[in-house]
mmCIF file of C-alpha atoms and ligand atoms in Angstrom:
data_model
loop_
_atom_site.group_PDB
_atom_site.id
_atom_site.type_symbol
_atom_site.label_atom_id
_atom_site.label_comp_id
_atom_site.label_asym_id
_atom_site.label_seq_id
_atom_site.Cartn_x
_atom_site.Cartn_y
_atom_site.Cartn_z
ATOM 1 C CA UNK A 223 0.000 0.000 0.000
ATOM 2 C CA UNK A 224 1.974 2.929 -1.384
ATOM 3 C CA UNK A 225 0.659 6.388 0.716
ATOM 4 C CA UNK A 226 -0.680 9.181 -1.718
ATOM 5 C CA UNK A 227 1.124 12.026 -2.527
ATOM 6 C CA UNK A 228 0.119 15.027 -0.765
ATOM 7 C CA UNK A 229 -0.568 18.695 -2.088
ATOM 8 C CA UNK A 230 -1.563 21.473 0.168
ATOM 9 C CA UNK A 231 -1.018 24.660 -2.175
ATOM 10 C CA UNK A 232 -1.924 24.778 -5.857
ATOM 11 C CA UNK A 233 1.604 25.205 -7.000
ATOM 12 C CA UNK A 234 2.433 21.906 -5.605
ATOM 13 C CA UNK A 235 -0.689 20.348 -6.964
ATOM 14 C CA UNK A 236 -0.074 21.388 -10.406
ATOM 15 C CA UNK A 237 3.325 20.231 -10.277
ATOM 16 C CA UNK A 238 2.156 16.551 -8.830
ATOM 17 C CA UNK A 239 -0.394 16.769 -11.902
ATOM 18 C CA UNK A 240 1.958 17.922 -15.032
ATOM 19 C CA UNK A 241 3.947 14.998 -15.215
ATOM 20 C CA UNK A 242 0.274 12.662 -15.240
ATOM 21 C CA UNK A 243 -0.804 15.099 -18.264
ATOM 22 C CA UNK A 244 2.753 14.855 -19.541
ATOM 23 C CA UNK A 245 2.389 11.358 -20.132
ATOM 24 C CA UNK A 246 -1.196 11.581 -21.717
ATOM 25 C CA UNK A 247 -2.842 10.445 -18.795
ATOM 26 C CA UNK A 248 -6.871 10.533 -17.946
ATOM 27 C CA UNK A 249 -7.165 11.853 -14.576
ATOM 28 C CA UNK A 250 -9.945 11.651 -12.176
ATOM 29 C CA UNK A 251 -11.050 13.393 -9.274
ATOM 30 C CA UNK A 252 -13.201 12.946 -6.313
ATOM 31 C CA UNK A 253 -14.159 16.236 -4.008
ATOM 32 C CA UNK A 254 -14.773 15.334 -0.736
ATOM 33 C CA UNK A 255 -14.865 17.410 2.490
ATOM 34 C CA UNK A 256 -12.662 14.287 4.486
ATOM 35 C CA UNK A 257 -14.438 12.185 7.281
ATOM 36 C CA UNK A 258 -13.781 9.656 4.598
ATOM 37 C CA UNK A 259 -15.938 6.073 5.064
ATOM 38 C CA UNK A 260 -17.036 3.179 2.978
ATOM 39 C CA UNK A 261 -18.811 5.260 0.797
ATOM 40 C CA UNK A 262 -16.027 7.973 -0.155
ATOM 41 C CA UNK A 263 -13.734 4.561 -0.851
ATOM 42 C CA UNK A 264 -16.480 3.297 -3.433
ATOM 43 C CA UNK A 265 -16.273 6.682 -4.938
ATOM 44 C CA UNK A 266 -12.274 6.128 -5.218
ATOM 45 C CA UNK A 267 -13.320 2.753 -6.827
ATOM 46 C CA UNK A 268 -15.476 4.008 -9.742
ATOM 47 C CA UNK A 269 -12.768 6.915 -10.132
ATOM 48 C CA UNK A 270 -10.273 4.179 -10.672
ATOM 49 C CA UNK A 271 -12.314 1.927 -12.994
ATOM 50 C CA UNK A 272 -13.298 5.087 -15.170
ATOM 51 C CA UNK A 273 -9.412 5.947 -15.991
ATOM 52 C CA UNK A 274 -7.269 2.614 -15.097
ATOM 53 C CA UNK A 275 -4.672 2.072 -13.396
ATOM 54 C CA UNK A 276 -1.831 4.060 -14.808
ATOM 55 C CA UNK A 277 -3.833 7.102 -14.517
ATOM 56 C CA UNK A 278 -4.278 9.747 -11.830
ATOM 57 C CA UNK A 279 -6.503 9.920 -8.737
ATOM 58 C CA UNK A 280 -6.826 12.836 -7.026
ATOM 59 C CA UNK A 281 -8.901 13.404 -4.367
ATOM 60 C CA UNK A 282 -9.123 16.620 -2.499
ATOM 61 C CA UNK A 283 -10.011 16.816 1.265
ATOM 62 C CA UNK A 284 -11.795 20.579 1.816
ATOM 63 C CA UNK A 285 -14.055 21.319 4.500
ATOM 64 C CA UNK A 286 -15.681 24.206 2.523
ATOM 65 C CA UNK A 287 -16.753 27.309 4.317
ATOM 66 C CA UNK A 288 -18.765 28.429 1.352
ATOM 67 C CA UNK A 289 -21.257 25.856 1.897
ATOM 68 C CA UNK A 290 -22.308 26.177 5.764
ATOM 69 C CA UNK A 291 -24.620 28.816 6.743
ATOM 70 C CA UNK A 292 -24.618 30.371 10.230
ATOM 71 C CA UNK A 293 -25.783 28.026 12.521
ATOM 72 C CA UNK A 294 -24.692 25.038 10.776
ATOM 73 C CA UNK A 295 -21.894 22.420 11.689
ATOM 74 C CA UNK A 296 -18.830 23.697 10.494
ATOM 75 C CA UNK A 297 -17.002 24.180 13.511
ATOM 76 C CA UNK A 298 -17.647 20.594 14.215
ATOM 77 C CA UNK A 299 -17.396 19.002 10.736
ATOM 78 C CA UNK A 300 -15.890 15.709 11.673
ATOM 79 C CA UNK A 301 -11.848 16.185 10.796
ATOM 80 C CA UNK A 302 -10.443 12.996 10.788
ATOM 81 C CA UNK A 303 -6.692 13.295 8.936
ATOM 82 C CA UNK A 304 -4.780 10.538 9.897
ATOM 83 C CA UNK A 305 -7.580 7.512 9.112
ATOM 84 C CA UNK A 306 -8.687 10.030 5.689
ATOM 85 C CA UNK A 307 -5.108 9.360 4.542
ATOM 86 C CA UNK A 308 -5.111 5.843 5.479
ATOM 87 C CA UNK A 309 -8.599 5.508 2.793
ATOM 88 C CA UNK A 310 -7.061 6.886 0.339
ATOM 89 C CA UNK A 311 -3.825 4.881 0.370
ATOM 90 C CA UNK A 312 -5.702 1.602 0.788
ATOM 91 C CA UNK A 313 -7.854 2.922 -2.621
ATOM 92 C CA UNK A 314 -4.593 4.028 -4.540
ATOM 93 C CA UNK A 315 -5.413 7.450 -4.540
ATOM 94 C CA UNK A 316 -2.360 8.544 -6.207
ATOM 95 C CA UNK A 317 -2.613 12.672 -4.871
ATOM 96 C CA UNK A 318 -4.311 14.018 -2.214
ATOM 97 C CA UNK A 319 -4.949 17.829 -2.725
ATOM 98 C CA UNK A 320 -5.590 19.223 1.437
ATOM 99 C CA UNK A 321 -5.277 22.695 0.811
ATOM 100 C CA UNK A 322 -6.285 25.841 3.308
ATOM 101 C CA UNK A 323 -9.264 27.925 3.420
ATOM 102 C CA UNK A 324 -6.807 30.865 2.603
ATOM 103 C CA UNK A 325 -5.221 28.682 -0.590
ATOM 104 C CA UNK A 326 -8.641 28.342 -1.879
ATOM 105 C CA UNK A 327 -10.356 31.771 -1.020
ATOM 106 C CA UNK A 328 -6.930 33.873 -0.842
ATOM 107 C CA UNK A 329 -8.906 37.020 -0.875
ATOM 108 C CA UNK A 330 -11.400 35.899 1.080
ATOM 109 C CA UNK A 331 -15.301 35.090 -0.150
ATOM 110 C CA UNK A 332 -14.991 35.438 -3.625
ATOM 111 C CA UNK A 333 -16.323 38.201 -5.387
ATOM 112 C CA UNK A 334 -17.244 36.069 -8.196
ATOM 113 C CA UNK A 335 -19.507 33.444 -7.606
ATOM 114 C CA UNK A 336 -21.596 30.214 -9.524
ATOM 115 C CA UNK A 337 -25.332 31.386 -9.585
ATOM 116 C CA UNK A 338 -26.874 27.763 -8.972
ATOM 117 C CA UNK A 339 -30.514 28.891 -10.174
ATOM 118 C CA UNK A 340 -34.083 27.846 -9.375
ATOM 119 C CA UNK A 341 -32.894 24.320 -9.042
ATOM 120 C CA UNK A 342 -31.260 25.376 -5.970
ATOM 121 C CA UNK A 343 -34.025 27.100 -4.123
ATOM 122 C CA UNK A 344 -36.109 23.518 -3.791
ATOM 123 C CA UNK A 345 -35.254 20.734 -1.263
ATOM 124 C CA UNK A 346 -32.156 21.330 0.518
ATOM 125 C CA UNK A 347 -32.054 24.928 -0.787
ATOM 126 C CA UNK A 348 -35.078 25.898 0.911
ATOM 127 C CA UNK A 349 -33.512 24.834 4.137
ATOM 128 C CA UNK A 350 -30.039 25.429 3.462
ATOM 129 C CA UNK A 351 -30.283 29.103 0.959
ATOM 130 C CA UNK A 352 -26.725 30.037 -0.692
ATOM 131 C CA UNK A 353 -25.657 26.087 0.119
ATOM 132 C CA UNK A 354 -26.065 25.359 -3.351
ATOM 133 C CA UNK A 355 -23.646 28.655 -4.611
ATOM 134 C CA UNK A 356 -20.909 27.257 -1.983
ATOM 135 C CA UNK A 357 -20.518 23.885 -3.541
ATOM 136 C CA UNK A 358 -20.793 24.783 -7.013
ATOM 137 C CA UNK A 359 -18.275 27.956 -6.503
ATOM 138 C CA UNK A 360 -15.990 25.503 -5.024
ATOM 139 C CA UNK A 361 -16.272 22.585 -7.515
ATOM 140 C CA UNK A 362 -16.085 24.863 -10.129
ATOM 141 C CA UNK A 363 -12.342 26.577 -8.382
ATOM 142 C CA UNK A 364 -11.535 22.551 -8.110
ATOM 143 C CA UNK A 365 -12.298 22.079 -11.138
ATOM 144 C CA UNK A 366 -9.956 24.520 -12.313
ATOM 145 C CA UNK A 367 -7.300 23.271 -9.859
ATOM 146 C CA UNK A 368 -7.209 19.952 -10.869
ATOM 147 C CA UNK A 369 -8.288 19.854 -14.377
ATOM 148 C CA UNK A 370 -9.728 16.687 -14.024
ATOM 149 C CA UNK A 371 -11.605 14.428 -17.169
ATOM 150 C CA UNK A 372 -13.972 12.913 -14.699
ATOM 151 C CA UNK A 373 -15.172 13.517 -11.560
ATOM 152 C CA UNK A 374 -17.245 11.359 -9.370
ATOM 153 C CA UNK A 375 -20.203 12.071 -6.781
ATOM 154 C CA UNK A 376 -22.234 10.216 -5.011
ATOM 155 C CA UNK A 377 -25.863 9.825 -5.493
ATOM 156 C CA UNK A 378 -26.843 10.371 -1.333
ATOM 157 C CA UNK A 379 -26.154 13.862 -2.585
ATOM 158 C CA UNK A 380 -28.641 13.604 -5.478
ATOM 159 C CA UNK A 381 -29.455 17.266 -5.483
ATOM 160 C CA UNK A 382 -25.460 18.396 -5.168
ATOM 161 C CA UNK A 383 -24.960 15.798 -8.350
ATOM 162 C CA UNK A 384 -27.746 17.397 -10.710
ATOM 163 C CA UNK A 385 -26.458 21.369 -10.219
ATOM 164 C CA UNK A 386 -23.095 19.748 -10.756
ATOM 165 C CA UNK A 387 -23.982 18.291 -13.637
ATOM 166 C CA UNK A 388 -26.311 21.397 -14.589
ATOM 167 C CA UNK A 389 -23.210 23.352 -13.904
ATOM 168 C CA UNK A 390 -20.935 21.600 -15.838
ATOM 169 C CA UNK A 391 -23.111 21.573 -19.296
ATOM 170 C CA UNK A 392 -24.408 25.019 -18.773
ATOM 171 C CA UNK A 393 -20.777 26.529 -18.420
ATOM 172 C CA UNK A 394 -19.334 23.932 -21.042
ATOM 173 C CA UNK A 395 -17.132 22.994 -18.304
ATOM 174 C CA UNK A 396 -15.970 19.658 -20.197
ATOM 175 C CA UNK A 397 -15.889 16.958 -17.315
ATOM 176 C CA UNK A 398 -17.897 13.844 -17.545
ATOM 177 C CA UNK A 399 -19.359 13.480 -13.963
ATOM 178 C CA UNK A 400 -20.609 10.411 -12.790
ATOM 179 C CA UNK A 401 -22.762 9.687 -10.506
ATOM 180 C CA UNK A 402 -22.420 6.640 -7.908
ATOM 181 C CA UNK A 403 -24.364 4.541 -6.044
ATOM 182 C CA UNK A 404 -25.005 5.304 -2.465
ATOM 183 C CA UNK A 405 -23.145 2.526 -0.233
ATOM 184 C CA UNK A 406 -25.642 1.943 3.090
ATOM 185 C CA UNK A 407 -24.958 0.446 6.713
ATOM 186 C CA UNK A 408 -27.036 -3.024 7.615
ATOM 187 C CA UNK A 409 -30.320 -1.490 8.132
ATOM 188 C CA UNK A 410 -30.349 0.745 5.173
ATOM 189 C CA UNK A 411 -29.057 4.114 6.692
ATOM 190 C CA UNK A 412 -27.268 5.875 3.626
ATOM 191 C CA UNK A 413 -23.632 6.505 4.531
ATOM 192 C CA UNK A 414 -22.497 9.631 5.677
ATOM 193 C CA UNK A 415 -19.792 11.645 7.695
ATOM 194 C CA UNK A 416 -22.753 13.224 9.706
ATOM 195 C CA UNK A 417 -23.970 9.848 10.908
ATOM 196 C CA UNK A 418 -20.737 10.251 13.870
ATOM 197 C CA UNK A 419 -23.657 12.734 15.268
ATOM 198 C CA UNK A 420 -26.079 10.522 16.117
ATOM 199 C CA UNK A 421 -26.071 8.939 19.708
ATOM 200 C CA UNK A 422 -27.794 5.101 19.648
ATOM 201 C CA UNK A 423 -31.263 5.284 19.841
ATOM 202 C CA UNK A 424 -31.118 8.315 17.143
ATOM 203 C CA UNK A 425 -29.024 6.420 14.797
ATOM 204 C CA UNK A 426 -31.928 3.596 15.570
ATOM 205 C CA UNK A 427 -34.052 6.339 14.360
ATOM 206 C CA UNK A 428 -31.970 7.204 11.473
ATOM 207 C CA UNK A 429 -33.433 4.221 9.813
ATOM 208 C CA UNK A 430 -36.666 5.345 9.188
ATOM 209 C CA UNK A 431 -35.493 7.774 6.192
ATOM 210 C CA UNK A 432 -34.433 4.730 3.905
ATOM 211 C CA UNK A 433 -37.062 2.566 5.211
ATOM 212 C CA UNK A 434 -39.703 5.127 4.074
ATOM 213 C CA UNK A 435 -38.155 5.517 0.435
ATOM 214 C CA UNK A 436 -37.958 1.571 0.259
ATOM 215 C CA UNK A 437 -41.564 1.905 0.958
ATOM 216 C CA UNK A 438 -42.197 4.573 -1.499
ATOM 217 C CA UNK A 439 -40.253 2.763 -4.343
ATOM 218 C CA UNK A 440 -41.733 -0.472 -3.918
ATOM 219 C CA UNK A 441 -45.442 0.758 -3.996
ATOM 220 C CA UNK A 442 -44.754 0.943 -8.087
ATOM 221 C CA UNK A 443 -47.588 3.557 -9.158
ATOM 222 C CA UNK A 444 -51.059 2.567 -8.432
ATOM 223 C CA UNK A 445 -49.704 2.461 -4.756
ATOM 224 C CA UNK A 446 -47.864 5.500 -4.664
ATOM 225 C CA UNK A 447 -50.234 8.094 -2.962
ATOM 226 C CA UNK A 448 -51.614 5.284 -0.640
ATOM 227 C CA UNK A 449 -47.568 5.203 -0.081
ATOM 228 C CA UNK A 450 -46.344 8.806 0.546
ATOM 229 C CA UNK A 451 -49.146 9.020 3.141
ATOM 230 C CA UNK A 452 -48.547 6.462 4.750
ATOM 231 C CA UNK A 453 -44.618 7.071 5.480
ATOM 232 C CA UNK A 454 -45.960 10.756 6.165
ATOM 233 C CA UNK A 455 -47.955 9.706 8.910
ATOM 234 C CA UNK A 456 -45.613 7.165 10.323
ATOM 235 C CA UNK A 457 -42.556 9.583 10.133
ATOM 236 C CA UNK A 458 -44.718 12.486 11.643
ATOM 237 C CA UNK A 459 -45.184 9.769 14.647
ATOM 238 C CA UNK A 460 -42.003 8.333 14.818
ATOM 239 C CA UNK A 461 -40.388 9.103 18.187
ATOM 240 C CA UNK A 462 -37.004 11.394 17.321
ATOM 241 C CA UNK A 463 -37.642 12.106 13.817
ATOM 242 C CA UNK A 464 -38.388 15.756 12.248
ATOM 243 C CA UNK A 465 -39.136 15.041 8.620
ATOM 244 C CA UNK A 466 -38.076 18.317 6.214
ATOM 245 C CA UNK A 467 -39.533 16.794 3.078
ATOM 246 C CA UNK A 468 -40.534 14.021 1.641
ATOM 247 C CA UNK A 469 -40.789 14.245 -2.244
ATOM 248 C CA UNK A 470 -41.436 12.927 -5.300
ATOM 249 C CA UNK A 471 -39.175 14.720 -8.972
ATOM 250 C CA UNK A 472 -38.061 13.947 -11.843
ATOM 251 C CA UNK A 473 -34.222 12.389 -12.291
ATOM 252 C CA UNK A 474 -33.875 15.995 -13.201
ATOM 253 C CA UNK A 475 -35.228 17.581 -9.714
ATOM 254 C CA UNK A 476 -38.979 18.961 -11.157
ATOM 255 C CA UNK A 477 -40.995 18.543 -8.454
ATOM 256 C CA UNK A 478 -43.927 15.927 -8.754
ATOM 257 C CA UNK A 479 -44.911 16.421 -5.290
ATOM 258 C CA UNK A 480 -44.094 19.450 -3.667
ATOM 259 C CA UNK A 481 -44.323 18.182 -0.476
ATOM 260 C CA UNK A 482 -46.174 15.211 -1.299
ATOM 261 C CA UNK A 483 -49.211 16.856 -1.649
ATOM 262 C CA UNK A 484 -49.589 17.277 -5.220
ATOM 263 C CA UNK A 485 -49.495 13.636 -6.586
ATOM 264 C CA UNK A 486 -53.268 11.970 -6.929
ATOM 265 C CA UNK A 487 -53.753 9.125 -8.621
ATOM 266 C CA UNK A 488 -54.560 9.072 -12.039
ATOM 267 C CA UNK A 489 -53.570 12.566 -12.662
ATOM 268 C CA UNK A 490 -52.970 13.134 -16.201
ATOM 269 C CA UNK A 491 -50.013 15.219 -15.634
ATOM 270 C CA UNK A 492 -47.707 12.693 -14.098
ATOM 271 C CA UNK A 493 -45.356 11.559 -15.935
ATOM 272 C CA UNK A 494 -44.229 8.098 -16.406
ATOM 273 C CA UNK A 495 -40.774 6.498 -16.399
ATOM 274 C CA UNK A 496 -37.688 7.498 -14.221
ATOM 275 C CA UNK A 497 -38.325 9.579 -10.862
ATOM 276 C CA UNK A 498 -36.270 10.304 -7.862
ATOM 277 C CA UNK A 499 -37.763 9.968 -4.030
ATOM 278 C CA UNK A 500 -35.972 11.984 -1.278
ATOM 279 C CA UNK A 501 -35.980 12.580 1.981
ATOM 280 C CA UNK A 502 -34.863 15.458 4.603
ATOM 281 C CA UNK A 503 -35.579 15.138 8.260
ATOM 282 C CA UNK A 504 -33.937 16.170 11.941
ATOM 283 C CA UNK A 505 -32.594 13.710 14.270
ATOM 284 C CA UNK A 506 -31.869 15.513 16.894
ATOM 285 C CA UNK A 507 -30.099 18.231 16.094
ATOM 286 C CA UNK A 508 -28.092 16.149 12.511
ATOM 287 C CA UNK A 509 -30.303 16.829 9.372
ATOM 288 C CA UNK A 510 -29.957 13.535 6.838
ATOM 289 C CA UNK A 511 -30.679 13.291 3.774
ATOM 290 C CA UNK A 512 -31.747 10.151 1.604
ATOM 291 C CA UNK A 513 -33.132 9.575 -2.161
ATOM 292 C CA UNK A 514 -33.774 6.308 -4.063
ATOM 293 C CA UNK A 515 -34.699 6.011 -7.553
ATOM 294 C CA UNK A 516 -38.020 4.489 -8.819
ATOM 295 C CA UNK A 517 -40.390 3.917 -11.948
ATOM 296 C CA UNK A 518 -43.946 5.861 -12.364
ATOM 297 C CA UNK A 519 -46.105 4.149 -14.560
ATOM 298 C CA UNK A 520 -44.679 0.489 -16.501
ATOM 299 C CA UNK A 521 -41.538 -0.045 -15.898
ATOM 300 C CA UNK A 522 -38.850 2.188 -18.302
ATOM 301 C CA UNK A 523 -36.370 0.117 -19.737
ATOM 302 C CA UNK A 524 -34.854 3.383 -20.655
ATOM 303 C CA UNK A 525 -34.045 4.015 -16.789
ATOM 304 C CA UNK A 526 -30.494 3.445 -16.557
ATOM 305 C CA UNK A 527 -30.870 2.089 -12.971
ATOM 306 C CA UNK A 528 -32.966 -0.711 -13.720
ATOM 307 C CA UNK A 529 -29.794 -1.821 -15.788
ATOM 308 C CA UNK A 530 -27.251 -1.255 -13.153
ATOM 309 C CA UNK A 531 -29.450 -3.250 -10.438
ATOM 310 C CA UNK A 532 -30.363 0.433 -8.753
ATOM 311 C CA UNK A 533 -29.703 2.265 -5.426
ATOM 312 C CA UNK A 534 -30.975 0.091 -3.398
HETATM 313 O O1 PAF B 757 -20.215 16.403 -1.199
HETATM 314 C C1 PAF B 757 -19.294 17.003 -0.611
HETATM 315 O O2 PAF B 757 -18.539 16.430 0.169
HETATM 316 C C2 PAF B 757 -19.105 18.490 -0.865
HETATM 317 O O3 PAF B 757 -20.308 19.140 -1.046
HETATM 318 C C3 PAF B 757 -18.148 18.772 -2.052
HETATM 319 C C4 PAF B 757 -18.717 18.281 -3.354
HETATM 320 C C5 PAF B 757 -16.804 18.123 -1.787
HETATM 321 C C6 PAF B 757 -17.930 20.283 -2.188
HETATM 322 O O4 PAF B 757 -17.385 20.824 -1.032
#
């Protein structure tokens, strides 16, 4: 297991990275924010398949100001160096980019920054406003950094993966990002660095997000309103749980649901074919997030998840 190189300042990054290009390499990247687990090393994995082995992975470790408002957790956004490095050797990452908050923001907030649009004011943006414009300014400056062909997300973030990919066509950005599946503990829980947050009986708790969406994809249509009601009423019981949202959109993000309220059976305006579920909700004072894929209407064969066995 040969330790990645590591980069803290751009000048050293693009050094690291010139001789990679030199040689006519690929090169992919995967942003993360550190507090690496199972599911950050899957995203290493699919980085690795997309370019082979005698091409670069970088991943960069960057707890991003930009993206916390005031009042969220990023004082005590899980830093975990020493076991982040040890992921990302055991994945043959081959560079590590760590830099500072001053190495990415010299000046400070940027003056200049990505306007994520309407698709950010939905779901987590309604909750979280000017999130969105933090992660896209930064993946756009990492972008830039790193220069990567492809860059991989994962789908827990579903929202965070369609701006980026919204991003990237609408400011001809040329990376292919690709989108992986969301690795889950034993009981479904989606993986996450937040999950450290939760005590026992709320990470007992946790489990009701992906048990709802399991519920909600496997109603298929007819049972989908008969569905979303349901988990409604059992998450608005459940001891522990504050539930955000609970929505149905298309892959793209237009809302089906609002907040569930909008779908009725046999409405002529619903659409048919691919759809996303998600979930937002408060255990104690850690807000999760969750989203599954499913099918309105017959089955699509055109839904690329029912080819790749889905995120289940
Ligand atoms: O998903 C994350 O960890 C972050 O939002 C990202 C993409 C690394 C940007 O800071």
């Amino acid at each position: 297991m040969t330790s990645p190189t590591v980069a803290s300042t751009r000048g050293e990054l693009a050094e690291l990275l010139g001789s990679a290009r030199g040689a006519g390499h690929r090169s992919a990247f995967v942003p993360t924010m550190g507090a690496l687990h199972d599911g950050h090393a899957s995203l290493m994995q699919v980085a690795r398949a997309e370019v082979g082995a005698d091409a670069p992975v970088v991943v960069s470790i960057f707890v991003n100001p930009l993206q916390f408002g005031a009042g969220e957790d990023l004082d005590r956004y899980p830093r975990t160096w020493d076991s982040d490095l040890e992921v990302c050797a055991r994945q043959g990452v081959d560079v590590v980019f760590a830099p500072s908050v001053d190495e990415v923001y010299p000046g400070g907030t940027p003056m200049v920054t990505v306007s994520p649009g309407p698709l950010a004011e939905v779901l987590e943006g309604r909750t979280r406003p000017g999130h969105f414009a933090g992660v896209l300014t930064v993946v756009a400056k990492l972008f830039g950094l790193v220069r990567p062909d492809v860059a991989v997300f994962g789908q827990k973030d579903y929202q965070q993966l369609v701006l980026i990919r919204r991003m990237v066509a609408d400011l001809c950005l040329g990376v292919d990002v690709v989108g992986a599946p969301t690795l889950r503990e034993d009981d479904g829980l989606a993986m996450s660095s937040r999950n450290v947050y939760l005590d026992g009986e709320q990470r007992r708790q946790a489990a009701a997000l992906s048990r709802t969406l399991r519920a909600v994809q496997d109603a298929g249509a007819d049972g989908l309103v008969a569905a979303l009601d349901a988990a409604r009423t059992e998450l608005r019981s459940a001891e522990g749980v504050d539930l955000d949202y609970l929505a149905i959109t298309t892959p793209e993000l237009d809302d089906l649901t609002s907040r569930g309220e909008r779908v009725e059976r046999d409405d002529p305006d619903l659409p048919t074919g691919p759809a996303r579920a998600l979930i937002a909700a408060r255990i104690g004072t850690t807000r999760l997030i969750d989203n599954l894929p499913l099918t309105l209407g017959p089955p699509s064969p055109a839904h690329p998840e029912n080819h790749r066995g889905g995120d289940r």
